[in-house]
Short mmCIF file of C-alpha atoms in Angstrom, two decimals:
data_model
loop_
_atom_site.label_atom_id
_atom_site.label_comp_id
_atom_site.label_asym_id
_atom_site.label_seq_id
_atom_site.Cartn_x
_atom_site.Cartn_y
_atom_site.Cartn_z
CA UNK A 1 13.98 7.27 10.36
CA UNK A 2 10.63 9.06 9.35
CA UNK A 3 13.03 11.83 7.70
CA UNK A 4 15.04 9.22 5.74
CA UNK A 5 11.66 7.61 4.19
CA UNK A 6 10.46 11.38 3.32
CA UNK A 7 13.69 11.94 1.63
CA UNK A 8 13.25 8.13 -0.26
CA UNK A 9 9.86 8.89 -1.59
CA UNK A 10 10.88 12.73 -2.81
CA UNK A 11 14.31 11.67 -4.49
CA UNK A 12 12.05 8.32 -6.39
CA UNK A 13 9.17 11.08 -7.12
CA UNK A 14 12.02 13.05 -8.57
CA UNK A 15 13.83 10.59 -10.74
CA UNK A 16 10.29 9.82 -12.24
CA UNK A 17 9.49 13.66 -13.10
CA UNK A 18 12.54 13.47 -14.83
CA UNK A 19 11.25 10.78 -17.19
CA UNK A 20 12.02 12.53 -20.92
CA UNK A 21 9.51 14.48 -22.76
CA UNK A 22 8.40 12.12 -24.48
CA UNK A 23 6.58 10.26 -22.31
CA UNK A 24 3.01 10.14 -21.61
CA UNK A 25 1.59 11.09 -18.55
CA UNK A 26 -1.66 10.28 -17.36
CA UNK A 27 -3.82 11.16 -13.92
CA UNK A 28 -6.20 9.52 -12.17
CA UNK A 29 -8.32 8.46 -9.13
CA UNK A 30 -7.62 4.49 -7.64
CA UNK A 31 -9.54 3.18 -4.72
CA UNK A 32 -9.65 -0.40 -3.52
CA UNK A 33 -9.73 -3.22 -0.91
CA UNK A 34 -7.33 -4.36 1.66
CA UNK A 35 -7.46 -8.07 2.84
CA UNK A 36 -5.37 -7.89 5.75
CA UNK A 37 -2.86 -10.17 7.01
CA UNK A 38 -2.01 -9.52 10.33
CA UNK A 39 1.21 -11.29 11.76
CA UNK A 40 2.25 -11.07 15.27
CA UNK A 41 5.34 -12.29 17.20
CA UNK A 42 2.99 -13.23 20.18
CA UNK A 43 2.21 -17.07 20.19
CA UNK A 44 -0.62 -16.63 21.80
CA UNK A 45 -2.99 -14.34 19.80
CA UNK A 46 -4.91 -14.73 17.07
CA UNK A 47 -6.35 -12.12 14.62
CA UNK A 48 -10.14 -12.49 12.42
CA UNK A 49 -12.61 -10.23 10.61
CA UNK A 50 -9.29 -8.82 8.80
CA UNK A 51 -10.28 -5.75 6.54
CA UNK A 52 -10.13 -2.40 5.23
CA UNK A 53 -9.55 0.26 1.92
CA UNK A 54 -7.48 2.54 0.09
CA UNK A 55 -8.50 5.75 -2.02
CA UNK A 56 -6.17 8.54 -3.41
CA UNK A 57 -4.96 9.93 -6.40
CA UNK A 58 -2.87 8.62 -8.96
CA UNK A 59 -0.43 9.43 -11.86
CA UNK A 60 1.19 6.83 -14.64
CA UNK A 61 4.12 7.49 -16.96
CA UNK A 62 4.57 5.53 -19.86
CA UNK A 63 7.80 5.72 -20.86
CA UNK A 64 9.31 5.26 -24.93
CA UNK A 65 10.39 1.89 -24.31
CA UNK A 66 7.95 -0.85 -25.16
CA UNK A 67 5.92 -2.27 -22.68
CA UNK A 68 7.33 -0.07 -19.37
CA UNK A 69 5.81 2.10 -17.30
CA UNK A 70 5.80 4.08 -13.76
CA UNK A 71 2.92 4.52 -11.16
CA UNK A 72 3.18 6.94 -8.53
CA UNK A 73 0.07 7.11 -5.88
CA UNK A 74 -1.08 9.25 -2.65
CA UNK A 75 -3.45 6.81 -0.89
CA UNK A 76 -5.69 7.52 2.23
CA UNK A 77 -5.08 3.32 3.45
CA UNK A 78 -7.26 1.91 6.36
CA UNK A 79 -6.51 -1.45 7.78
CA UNK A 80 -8.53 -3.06 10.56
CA UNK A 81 -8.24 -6.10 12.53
CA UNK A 82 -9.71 -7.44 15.49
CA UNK A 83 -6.76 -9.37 17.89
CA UNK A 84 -8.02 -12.32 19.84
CA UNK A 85 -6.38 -13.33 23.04
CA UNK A 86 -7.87 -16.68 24.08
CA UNK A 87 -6.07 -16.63 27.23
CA UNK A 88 -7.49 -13.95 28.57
CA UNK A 89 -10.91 -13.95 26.36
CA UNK A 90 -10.46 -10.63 24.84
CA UNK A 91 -11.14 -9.60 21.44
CA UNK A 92 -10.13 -6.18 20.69
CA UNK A 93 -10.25 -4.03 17.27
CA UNK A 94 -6.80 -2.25 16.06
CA UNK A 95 -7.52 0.31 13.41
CA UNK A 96 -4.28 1.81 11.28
CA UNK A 97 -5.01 4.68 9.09
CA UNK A 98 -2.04 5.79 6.76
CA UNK A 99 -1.22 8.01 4.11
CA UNK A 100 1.02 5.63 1.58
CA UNK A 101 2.77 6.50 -0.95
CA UNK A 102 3.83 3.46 -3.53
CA UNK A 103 5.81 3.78 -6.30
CA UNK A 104 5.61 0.85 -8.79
CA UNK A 105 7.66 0.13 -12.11
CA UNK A 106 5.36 -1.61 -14.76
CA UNK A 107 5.84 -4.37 -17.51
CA UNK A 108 3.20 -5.08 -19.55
CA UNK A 109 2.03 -6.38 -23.11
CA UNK A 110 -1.30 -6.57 -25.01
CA UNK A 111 -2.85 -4.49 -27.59
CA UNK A 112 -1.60 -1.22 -27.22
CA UNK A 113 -4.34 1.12 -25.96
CA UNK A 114 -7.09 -1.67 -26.12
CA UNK A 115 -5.98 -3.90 -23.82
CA UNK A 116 -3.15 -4.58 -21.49
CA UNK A 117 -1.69 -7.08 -18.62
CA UNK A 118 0.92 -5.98 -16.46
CA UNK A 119 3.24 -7.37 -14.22
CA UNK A 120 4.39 -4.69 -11.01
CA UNK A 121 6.29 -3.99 -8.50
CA UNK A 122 7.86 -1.37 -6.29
CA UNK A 123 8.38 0.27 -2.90
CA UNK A 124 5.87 1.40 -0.67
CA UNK A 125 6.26 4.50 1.62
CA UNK A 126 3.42 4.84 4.60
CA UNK A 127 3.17 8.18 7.68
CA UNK A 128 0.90 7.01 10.47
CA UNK A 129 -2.36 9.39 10.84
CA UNK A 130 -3.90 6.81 13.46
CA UNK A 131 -5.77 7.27 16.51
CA UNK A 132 -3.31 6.26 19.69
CA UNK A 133 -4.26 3.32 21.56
CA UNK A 134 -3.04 3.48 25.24
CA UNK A 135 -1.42 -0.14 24.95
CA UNK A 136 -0.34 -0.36 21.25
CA UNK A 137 1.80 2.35 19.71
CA UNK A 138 2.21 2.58 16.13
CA UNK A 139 4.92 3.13 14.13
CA UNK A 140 5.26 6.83 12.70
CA UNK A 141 6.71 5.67 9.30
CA UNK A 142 6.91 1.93 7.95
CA UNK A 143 8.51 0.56 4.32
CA UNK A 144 6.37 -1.78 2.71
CA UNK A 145 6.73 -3.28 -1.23
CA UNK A 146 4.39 -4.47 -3.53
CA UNK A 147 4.11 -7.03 -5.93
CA UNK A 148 1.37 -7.62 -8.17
CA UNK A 149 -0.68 -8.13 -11.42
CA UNK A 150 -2.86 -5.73 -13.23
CA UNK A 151 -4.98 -5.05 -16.59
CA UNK A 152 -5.97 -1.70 -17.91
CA UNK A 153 -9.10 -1.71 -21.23
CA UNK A 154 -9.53 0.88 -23.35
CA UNK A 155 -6.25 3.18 -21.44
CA UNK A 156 -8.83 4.59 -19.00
CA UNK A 157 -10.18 1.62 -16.99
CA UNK A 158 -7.27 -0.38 -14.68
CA UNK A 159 -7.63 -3.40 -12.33
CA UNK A 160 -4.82 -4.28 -9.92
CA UNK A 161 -4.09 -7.13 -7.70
CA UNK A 162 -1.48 -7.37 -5.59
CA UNK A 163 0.26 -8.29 -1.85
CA UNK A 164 1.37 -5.47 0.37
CA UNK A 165 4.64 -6.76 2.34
CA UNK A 166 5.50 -4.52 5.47
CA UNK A 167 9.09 -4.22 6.28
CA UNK A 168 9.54 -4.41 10.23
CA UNK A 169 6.92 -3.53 12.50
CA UNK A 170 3.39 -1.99 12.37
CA UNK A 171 2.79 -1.37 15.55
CA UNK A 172 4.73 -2.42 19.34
CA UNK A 173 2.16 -3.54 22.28
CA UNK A 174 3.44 -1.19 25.25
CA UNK A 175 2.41 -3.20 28.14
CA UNK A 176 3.88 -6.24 25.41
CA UNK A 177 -0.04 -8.25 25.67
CA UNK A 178 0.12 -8.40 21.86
CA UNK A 179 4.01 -8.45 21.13
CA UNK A 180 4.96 -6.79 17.53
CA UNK A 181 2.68 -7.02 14.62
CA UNK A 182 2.77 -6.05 11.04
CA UNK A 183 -0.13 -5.47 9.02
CA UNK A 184 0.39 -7.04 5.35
CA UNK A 185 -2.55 -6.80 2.83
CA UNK A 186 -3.53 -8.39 0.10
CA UNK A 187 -4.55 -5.82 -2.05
CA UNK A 188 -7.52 -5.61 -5.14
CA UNK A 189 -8.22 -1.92 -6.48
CA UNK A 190 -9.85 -0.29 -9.72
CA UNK A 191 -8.09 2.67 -10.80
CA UNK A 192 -9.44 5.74 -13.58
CA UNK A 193 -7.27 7.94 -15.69
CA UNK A 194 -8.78 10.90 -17.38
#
């Protein structure tokens, strides 16, 4: 499965270096913060104190049709929750660190490079780097898609806003205390382009 998502991410990276010469490419830096969701198919836990960031580099190509765009990122992503088990009264923290790789296609409108609001959305492509727990295993690869709003000022300066949706599971409780869970975020970055 891991190989198939590596495969997804290079053929979409692909298709948008073949974007015609035209187009405008611009780099950049985006960093942010993840509100985390946490959702878990036990009935009986809980999660709290849901948090975490993203940081990476990032690339936009604006395209010679009005108002569309592509945004291709490499994002160090940390998301941290701490599970609650009121049965048992145990509270325990479950860190997953990710490199992810999303891949958004843009709409926007405003005035030109002044000011612009954009509508996005796109797949989502994340390779577990996370510390092993000896009762939760996490996934090696997940899918995730994004949906969200944005505004950049002055074509340097961009603020996103979005919700991160994980398809399938995060992570798989080995001993099965904490059942499956997946780790959605809502997600609120600023992003630079030089």
């Amino acid at each position: 499965m891991k190989k198939f998502y590596i495969t997804l991410a290079v053929t979409a990276l692909t298709m948008l270096m073949a974007i015609p010469a035209q187009a405008q490419i611009d780099w950049g830096l985006r960093a942010g913060a993840n509100i985390v969701n946490m959702k878990m198919s036990s009935s009986i836990l809980g999660s709290k104190n849901n948090a975490g960031f993203y940081v990476g580099p990032t690339v936009k190509f604006t395209v010679p049709i009005v108002g569309l765009s592509f945004d291709a990122s490499a994002l160090y992503d940390q998301r941290t929750a701490k599970v609650v088990d009121d049965t048992k009264g145990v509270t325990e923290e479950r860190k997953q660190q990710t490199i992810q790789i999303p891949i958004n296609i843009r709409y926007g409108w405003g005035l030109g490079d002044m000011a612009n609001i954009f509508l996005f959305a796109g797949p989502q492509f994340g390779f577990n780097v996370s510390k092993k727990y000896s009762d939760w295993t996490w996934k090696s690869s997940q899918f995730s898609v994004n949906v969200g709003i944005g505004a950049t000022v002055l074509s340097h300066l961009e603020l996103k806003a979005n919700y991160n949706v994980v398809v399938g599971k995060s992570a798989v409780a080995v001993d099965g205390w904490a059942g499956n869970s997946r780790f959605n975020s809502w997600q609120i970055g600023l992003g630079y382009y030089f």
